[in-house]
Coordinates of C-alpha atoms in Angstrom, one line a residue:
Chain A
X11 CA 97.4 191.8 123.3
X12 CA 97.4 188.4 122.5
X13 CA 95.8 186.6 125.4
X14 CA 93.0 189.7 124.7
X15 CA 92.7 188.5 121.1
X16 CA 92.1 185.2 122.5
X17 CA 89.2 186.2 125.0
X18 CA 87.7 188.3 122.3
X19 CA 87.9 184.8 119.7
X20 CA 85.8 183.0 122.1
X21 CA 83.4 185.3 123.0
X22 CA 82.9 186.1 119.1
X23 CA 82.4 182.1 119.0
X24 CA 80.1 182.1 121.6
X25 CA 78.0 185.2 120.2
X26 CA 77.6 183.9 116.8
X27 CA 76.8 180.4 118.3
X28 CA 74.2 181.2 119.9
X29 CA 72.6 183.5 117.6
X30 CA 72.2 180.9 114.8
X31 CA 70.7 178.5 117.6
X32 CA 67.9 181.6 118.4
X33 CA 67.7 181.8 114.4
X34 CA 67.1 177.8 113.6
X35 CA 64.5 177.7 117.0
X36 CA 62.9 181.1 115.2
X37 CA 62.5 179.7 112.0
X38 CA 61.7 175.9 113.0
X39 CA 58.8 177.1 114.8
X40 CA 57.5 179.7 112.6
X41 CA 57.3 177.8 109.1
X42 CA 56.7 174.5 108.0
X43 CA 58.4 171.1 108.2
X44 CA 56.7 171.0 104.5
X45 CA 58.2 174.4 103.5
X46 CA 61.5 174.3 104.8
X47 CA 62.0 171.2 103.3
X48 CA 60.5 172.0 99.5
X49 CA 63.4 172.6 97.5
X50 CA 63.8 170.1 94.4
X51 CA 67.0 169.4 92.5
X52 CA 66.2 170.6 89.4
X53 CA 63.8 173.4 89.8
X54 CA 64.6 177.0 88.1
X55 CA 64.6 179.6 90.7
X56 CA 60.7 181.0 91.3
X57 CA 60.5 183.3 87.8
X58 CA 58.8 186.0 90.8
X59 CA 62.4 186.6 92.2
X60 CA 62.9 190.3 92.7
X61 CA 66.4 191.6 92.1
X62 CA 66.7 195.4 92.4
X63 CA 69.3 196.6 90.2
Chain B
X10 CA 74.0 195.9 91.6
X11 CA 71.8 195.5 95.0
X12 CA 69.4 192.0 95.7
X13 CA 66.2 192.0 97.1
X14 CA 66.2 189.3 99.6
X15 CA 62.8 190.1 101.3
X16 CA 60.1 187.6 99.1
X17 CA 61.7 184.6 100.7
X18 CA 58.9 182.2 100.6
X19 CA 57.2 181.7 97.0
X20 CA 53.8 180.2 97.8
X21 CA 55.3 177.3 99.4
X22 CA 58.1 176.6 98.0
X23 CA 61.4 177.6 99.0
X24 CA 65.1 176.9 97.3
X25 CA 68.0 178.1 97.0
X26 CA 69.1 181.7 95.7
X27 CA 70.6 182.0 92.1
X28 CA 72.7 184.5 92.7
X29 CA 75.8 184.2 91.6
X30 CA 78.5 184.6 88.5
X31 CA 82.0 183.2 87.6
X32 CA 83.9 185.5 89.8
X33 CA 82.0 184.2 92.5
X34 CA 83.0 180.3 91.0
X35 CA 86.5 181.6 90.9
X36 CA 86.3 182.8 94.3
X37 CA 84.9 179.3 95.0
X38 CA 87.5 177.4 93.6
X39 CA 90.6 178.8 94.2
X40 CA 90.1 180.4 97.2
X41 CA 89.2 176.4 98.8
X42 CA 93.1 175.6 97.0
X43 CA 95.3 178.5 97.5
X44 CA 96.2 177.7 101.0
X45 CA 97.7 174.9 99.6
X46 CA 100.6 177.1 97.9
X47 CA 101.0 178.6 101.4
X48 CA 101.3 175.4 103.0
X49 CA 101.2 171.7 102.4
X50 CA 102.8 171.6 98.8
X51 CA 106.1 172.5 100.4
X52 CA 106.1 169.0 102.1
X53 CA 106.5 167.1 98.8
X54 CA 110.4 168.5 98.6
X55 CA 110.8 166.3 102.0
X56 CA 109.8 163.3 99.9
X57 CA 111.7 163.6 96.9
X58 CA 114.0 166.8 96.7
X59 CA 113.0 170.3 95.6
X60 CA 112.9 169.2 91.6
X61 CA 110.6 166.4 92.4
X62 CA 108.5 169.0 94.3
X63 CA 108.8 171.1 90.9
X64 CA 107.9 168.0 88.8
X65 CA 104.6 167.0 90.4
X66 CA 103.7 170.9 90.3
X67 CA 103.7 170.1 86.5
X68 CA 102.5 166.8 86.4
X69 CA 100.0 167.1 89.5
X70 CA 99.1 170.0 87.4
X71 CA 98.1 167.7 84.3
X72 CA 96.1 165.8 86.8
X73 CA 93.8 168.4 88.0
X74 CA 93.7 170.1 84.3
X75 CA 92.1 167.1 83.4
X76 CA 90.0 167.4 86.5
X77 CA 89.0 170.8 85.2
X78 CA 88.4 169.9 82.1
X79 CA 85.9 166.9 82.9
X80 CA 84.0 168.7 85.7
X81 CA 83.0 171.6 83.6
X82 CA 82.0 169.2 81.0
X83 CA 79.6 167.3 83.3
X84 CA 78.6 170.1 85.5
X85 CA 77.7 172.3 82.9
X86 CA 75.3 169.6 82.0
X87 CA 74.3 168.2 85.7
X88 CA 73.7 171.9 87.2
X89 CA 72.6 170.9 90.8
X90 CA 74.1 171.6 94.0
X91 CA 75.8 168.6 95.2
X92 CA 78.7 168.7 92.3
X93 CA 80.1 165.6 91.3
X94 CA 77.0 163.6 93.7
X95 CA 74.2 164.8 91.3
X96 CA 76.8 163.5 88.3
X97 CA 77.2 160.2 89.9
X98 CA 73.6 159.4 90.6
X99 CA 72.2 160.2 87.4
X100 CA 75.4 158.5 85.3
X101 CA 76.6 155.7 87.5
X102 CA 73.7 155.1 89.9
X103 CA 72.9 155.5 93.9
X104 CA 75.4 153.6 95.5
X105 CA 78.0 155.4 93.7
X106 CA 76.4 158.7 94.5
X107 CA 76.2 158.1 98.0
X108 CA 79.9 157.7 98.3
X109 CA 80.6 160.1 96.1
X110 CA 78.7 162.5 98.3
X111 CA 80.2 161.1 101.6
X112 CA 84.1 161.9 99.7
X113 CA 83.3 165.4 99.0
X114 CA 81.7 166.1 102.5
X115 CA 85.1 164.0 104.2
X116 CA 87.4 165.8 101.7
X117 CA 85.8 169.5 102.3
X118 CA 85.0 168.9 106.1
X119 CA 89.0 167.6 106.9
X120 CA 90.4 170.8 104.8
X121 CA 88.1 173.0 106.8
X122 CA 89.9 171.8 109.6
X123 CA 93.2 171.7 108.1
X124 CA 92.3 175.3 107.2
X125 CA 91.7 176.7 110.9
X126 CA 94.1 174.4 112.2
X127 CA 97.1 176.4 110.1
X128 CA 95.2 179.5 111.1
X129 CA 95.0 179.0 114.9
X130 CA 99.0 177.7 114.8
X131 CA 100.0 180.6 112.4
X132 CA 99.0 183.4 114.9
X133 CA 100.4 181.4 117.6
X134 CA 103.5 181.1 115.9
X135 CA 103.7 185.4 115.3
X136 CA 102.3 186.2 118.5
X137 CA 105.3 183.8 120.2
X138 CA 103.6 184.2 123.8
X139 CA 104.0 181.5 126.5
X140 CA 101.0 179.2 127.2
X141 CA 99.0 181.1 124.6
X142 CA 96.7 177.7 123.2
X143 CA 95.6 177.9 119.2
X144 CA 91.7 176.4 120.4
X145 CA 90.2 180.4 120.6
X146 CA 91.4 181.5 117.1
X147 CA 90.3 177.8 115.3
X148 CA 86.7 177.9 117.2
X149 CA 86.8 182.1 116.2
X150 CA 87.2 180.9 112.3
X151 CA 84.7 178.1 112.3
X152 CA 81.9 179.5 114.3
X153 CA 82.2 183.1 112.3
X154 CA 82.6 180.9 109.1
X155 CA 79.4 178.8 109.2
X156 CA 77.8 182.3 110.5
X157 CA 78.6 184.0 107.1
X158 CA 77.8 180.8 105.6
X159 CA 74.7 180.8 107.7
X160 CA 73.7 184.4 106.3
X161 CA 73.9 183.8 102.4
X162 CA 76.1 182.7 99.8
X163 CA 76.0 186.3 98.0
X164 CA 78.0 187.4 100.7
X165 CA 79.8 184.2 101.5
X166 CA 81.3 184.0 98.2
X167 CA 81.9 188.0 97.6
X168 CA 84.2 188.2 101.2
X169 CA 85.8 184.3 99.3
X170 CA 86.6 186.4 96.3
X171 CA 88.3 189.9 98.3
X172 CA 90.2 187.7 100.2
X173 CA 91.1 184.9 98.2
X174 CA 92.5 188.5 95.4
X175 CA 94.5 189.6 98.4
X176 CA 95.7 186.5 99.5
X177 CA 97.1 185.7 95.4
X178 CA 98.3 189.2 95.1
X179 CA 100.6 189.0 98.1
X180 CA 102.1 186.0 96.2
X181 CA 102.5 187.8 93.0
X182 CA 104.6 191.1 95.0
X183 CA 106.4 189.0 96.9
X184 CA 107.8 187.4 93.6
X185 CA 108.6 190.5 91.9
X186 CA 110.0 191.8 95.6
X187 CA 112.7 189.1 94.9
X188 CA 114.0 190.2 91.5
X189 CA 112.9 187.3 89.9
X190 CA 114.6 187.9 86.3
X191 CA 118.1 187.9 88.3
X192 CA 120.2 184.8 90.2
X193 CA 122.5 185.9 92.8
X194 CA 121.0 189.0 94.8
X195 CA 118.0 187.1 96.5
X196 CA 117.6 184.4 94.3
X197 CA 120.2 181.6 94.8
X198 CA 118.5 178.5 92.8
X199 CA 121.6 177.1 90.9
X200 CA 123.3 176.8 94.5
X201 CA 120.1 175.4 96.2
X202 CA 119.0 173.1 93.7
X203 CA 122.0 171.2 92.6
X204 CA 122.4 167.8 90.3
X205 CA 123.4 166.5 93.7
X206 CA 120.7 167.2 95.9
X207 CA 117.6 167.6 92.9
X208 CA 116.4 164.6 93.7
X209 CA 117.7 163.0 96.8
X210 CA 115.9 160.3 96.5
X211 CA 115.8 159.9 92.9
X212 CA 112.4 159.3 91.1
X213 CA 110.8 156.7 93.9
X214 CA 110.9 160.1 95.6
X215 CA 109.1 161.7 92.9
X216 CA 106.3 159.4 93.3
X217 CA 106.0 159.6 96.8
X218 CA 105.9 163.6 96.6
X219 CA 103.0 163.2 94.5
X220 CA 100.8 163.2 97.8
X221 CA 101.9 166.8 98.8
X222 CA 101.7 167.8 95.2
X223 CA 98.0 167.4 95.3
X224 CA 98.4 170.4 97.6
X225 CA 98.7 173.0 94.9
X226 CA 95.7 172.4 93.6
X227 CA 93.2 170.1 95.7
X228 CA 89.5 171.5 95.6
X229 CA 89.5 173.2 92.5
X230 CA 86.6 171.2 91.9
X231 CA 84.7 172.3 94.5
X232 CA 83.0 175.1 92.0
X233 CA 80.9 172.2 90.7
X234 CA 78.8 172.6 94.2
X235 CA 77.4 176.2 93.7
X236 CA 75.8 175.1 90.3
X237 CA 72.2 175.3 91.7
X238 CA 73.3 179.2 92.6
X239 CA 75.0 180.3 89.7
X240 CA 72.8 182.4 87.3
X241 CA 73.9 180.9 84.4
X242 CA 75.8 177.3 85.2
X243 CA 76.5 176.5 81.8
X244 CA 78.7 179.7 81.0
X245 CA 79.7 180.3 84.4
X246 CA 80.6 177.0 85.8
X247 CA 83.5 176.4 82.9
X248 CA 84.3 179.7 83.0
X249 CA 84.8 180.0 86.6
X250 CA 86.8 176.6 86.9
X251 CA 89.1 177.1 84.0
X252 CA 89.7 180.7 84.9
X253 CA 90.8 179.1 88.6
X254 CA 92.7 176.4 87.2
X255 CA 94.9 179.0 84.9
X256 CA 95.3 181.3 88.3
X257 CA 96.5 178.3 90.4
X258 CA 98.9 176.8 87.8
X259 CA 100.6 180.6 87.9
X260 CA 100.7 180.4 91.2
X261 CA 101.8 177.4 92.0
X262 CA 105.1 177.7 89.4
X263 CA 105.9 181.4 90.9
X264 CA 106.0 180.2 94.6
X265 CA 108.0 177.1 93.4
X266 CA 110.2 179.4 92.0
X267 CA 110.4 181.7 94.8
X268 CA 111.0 179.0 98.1
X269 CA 113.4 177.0 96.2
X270 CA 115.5 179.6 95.2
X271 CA 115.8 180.5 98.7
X272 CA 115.4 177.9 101.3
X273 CA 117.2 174.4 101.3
X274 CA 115.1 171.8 100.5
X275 CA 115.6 170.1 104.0
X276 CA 114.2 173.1 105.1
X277 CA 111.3 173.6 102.6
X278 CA 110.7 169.9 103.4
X279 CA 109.8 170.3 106.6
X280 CA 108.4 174.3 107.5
X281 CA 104.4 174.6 107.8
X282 CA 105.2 178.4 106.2
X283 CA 107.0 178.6 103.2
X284 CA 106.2 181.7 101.7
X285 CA 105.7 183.2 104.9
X286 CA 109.6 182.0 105.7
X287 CA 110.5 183.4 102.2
X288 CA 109.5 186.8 103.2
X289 CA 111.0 186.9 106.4
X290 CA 114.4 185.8 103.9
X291 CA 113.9 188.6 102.3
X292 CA 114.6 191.5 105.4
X293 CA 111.4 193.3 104.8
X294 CA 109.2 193.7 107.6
X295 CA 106.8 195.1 105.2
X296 CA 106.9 191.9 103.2
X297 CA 106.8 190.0 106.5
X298 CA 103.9 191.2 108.1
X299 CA 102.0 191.0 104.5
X300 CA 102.7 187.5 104.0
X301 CA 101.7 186.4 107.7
X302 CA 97.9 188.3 106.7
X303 CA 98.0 186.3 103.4
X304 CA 98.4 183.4 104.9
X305 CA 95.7 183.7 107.2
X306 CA 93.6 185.2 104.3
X307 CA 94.0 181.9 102.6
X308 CA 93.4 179.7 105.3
X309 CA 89.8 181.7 105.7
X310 CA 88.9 181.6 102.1
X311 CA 89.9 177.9 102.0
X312 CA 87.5 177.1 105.3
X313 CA 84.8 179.5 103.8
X314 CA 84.9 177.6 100.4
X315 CA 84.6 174.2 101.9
X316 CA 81.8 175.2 104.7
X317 CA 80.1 176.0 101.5
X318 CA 80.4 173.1 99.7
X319 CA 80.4 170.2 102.4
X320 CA 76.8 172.1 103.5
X321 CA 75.7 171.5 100.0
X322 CA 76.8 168.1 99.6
X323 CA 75.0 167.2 102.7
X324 CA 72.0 169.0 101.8
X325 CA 71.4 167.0 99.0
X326 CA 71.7 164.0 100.4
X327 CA 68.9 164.7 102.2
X328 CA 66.8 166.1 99.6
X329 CA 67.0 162.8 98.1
X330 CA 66.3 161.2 101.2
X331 CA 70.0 159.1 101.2
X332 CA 70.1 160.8 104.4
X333 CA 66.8 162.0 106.6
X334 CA 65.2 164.9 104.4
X335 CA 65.4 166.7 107.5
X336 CA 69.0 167.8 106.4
X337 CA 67.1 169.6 103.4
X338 CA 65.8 172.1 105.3
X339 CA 66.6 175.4 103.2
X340 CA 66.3 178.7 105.4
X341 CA 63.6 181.0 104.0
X342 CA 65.3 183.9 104.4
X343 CA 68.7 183.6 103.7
X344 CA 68.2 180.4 101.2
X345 CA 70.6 178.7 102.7
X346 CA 70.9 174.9 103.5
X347 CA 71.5 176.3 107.0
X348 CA 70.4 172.8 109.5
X349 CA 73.4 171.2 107.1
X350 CA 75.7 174.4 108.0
X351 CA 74.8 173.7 111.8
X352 CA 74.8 169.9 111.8
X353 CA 78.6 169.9 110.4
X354 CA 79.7 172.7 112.7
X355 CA 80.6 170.9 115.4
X356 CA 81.5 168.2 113.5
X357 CA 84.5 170.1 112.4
X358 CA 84.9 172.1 116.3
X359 CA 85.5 168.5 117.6
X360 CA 88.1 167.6 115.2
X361 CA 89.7 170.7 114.8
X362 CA 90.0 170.8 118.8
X363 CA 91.7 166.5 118.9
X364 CA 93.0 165.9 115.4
X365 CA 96.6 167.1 114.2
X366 CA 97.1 169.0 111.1
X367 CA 99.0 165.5 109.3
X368 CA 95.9 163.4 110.0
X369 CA 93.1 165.9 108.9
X370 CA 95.6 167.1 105.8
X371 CA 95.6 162.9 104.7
X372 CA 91.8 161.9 105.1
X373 CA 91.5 165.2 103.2
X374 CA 93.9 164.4 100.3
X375 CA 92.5 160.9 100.4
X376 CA 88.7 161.8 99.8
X377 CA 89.9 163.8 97.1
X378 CA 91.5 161.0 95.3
X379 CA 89.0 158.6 95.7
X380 CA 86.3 161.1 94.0
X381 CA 89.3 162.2 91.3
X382 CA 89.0 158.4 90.2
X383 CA 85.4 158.4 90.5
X384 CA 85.1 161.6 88.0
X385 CA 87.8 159.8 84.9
X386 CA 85.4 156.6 85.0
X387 CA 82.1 158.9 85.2
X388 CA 83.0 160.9 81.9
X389 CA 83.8 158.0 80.2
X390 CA 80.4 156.3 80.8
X391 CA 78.9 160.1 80.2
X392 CA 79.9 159.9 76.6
X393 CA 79.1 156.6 76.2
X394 CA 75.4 156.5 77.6
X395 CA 74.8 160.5 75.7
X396 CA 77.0 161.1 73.3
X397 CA 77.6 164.2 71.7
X398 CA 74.7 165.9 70.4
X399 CA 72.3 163.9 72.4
X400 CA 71.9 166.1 75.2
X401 CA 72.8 169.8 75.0
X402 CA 76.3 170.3 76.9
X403 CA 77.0 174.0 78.3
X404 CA 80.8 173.0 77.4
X405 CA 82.6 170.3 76.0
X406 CA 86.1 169.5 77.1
X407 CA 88.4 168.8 74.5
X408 CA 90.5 165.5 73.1
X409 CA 88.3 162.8 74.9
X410 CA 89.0 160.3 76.5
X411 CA 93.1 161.4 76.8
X412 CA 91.6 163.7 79.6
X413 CA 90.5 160.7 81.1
X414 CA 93.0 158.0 81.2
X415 CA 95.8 160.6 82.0
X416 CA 93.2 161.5 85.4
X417 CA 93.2 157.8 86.2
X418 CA 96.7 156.8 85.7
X419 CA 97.5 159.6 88.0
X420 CA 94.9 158.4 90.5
X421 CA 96.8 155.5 90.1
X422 CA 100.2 156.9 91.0
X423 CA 99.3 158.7 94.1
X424 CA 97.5 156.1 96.0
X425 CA 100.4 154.3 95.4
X426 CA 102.0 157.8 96.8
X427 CA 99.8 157.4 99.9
X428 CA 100.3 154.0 100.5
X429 CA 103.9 154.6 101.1
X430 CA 103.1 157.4 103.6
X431 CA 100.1 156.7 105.2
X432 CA 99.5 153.0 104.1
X433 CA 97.0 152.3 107.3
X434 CA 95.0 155.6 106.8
X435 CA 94.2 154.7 103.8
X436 CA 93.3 150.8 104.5
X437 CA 90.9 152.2 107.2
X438 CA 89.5 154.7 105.0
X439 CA 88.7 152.2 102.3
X440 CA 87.1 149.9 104.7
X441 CA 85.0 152.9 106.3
X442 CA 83.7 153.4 102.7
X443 CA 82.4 149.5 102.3
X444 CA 80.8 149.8 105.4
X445 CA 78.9 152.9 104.8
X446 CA 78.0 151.5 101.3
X447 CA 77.0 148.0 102.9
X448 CA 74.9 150.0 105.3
X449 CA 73.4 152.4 102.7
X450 CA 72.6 149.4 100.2
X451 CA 70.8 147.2 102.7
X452 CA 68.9 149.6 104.9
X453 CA 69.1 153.2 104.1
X454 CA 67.9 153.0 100.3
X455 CA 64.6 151.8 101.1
X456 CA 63.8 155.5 102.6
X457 CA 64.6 156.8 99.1
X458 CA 62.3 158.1 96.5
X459 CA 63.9 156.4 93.6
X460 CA 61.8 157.8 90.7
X461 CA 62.0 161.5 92.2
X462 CA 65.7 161.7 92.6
X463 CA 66.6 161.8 88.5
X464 CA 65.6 164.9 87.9
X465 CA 67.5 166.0 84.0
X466 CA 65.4 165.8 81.4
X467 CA 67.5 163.6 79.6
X468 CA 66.6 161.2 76.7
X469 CA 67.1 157.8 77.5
X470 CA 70.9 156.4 77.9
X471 CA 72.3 154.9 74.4
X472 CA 71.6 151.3 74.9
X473 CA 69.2 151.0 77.4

């Protein structure tokens, strides 16, 4: 059972590795270098946040 | 209470997500330290005796109190993600902030690996298969640690607080398992603990076990990183950290209690799993088998907590352009500082896969001490350049500047504690930092925007 859990840990590894690597391509090619990268120290969350409660 | 997370991108502008409240800070805080009352604190008996190991619970205790006390003060004040590096640059001044930043990232990155180093060995240690390697289960806790961390801190830090709860209620059963308000039946202190053997090494070993003592409570002030997500950082910040700091100091005295009243300390000394060992004393598999899952609870919730906060750290380096801005790339639909998450992931594979558990544990310890003695001259020059009433403070700690000189005289005391154990680690690590500085000072600060980075809207500093 334990080798098997050991299989399984790397193939979980592997999954989740690779989908943030399709996620960061994805979302490095569909916005901006200027958008991604607009977030100030300082700066109150946008007052249009929706929280559903 | 459910959160809409669809309008990611406001015009075009995108930041993090203010999300969160002082359970989630607790869950911050002490689930980064309580795998430290699991393992690591345990090692300070092998230095000086189980009473010495008792004695810098207490005074170790004092030192991170103060900790407490001074972080809530400034952060409540200095809410930005980034912790103690957003204090340092707008109190001390870049250089200071850099390295301040650079400890926190070391400090968090190390126990990350510390964290899935304990987990990967504490599975192979149950499992007891032949040739079965620890690698799977530490790249299985990193790799689905940074993805959680990937997807959001809502859910980052609400999975931190269920399993951190678990993890400190296991501690709290066994200790009531073991008839705590009786010597003799499980509990055998007054034999194990004798004026012979207290303190073996008499109080020379007491100063040495002040560098596993750090253990019971080292990254309590990691809470300070999620102040640009908490709703409200100057109730929740304080709240959160003071709220840990109580929790740990219980726990820390109840597994005291429980290990030396039933293991030797040659033995506590020197085993990676006291509690763990301290149920299997007991004869219940039930008790056991619960304390194995804490353990690995803990070493999750102590990874989770500081993928969290060395991402943060990192990230604002490079919104302030001390490293390329590139690294403050915030993901528009999550809101997370995810090309920081990814950049330090395999950061922390690599030395998870080559480093041993001693050397990660030290650099750890040592980065934390370093910015402990950065914090007690910071609040002193806080209250000196805006004193009270100058600036509006979400807290205000108490008895200043006691807090203070009691955090650096202990600062004091355990480098002097390190030096006797790891003298050359932290000779290395001190030159690492002077080169680094040397390097930021004379090339990297150019690239920085130097009006744009003080961002409180502060009155000027008394004197200047």
């Amino acid at each position: 059972m334990w080798t098997v859990l050991s299989y399984a840990s790397w193939g979980i590894s592997i999954v989740l590795a690779l989908w943030m690597l399709y996620d960061w391509f994805k979302i490095d090619t569909t916005f901006s270098e200027e958008v991604l990268t607009s977030s100030r120290e300082g700066e109150l969350e946008a007052v249009s946040e929706k929280h559903r409660i | 209470m459910t959160i809409a997370l669809e309008p990611a991108v406001h015009g075009d502008k995108v930041s993090l997500l203010r999300v969160l409240g002082p359970a989630h800070v607790w869950a911050l805080g002490v689930g980064i330290v309580l795998v430290g009352e699991f393992t690591g604190w345990n090692f300070a008996a092998d230095k000086g005796g189980a009473l010495a190991a008792l004695i810098v619970c207490w005074v170790v205790g004092l030192l991170y109190t103060s900790v407490a006390m001074i972080d809530s003060e400034v952060t409540s004040t200095v809410a930005a993600a980034g912790g103690q590096y957003a204090q340092a640059k707008h109190i001390v001044g870049p250089l200071m902030a850099f390295n301040v930043a650079l400890f926190l990232v070391f400090a968090y990155t190390m126990l990350e690996v510390s964290d899935a180093i304990l987990l990967g060995d504490t599975i192979v240690a149950k499992a007891g298969v032949e040739g079965l390697n620890h690698n799977a289960f530490i790249a299985a806790t990193i790799v689905t640690l940074a993805w959680l961390n990937y997807r959001g801190v809502l859910m980052t830090l609400n999975v931190n607080f269920v399993i951190t709860a678990v993890a400190y209620v296991s501690i709290v059963i066994l200790f009531f398992s073991v008839s705590p308000w009786t010597q003799g039946a499980v509990l055998k202190l007054n034999e194990l603990v004798t004026p012979g053997n207290a303190l073996p090494y008499g109080w020379i070993g007491v100063i040495a076990a002040f560098q596993f003592g750090i253990w019971y409570y080292l990254g309590i002030e990691g809470t300070t990183q999620a102040a640009e997500e908490v709703r409200s950082p100057a109730r929740s910040l304080p709240y959160g950290t003071m709220a840990g700091m109580i929790t740990l100091l219980i726990a820390a005295a109840m597994t005291w209690y429980v290990c030396a009243s039933m293991m030797p300390w040659e033995y506590l000394g020197t085993t990676y799993y006291p509690l763990w060992d301290a149920a299997k004393l007991t004869g219940s598999p039930l008790l056991e088998n619960l304390l194995f899952i804490a353990t690995l609870l803990a070493a999750l919730a102590s990874a989770n907590g500081c993928i969290n906060d060395a991402a943060r750290a990192w990230f604002s380096l490079g919104r302030d352009r001390y490293l390329p801005s590139w690294f403050a790339a915030v993901h528009p639909k999550y809101r997370t500082p995810y090309r920081s998450i990814l950049f330090l992931l395999p950061i922390a594979l690599a030395f998870a896969f080559i480093a041993d558990l001693n050397q990660a544990i030290t650099f750890s310890i040592l980065s934390g001490v370093l910015q402990y003695t950065f914090m007690s001259i910071n609040i002193m020059m806080f209250r000196k350049k805006w004193p009270l009433g100058s600036i509006r403070r979400g807290y205000t700690h108490p008895f200043h500047p006691l807090p203070a000189i009691v955090l650096f005289c202990l600062c004091v005391v355990t480098f002097f504690a390190i030096f006797l154990g790891f003298g050359s680690q932290l000779i290395a690590m001190v030159a690492f930092y002077f080169l680094i500085s040397l390097w930021f000072h004379f090339y990297r600060y150019k690239f920085v925007r130097r009006g744009a980075q003080f961002t409180m809207p502060w009155p000027k500093p008394q004197g200047y």
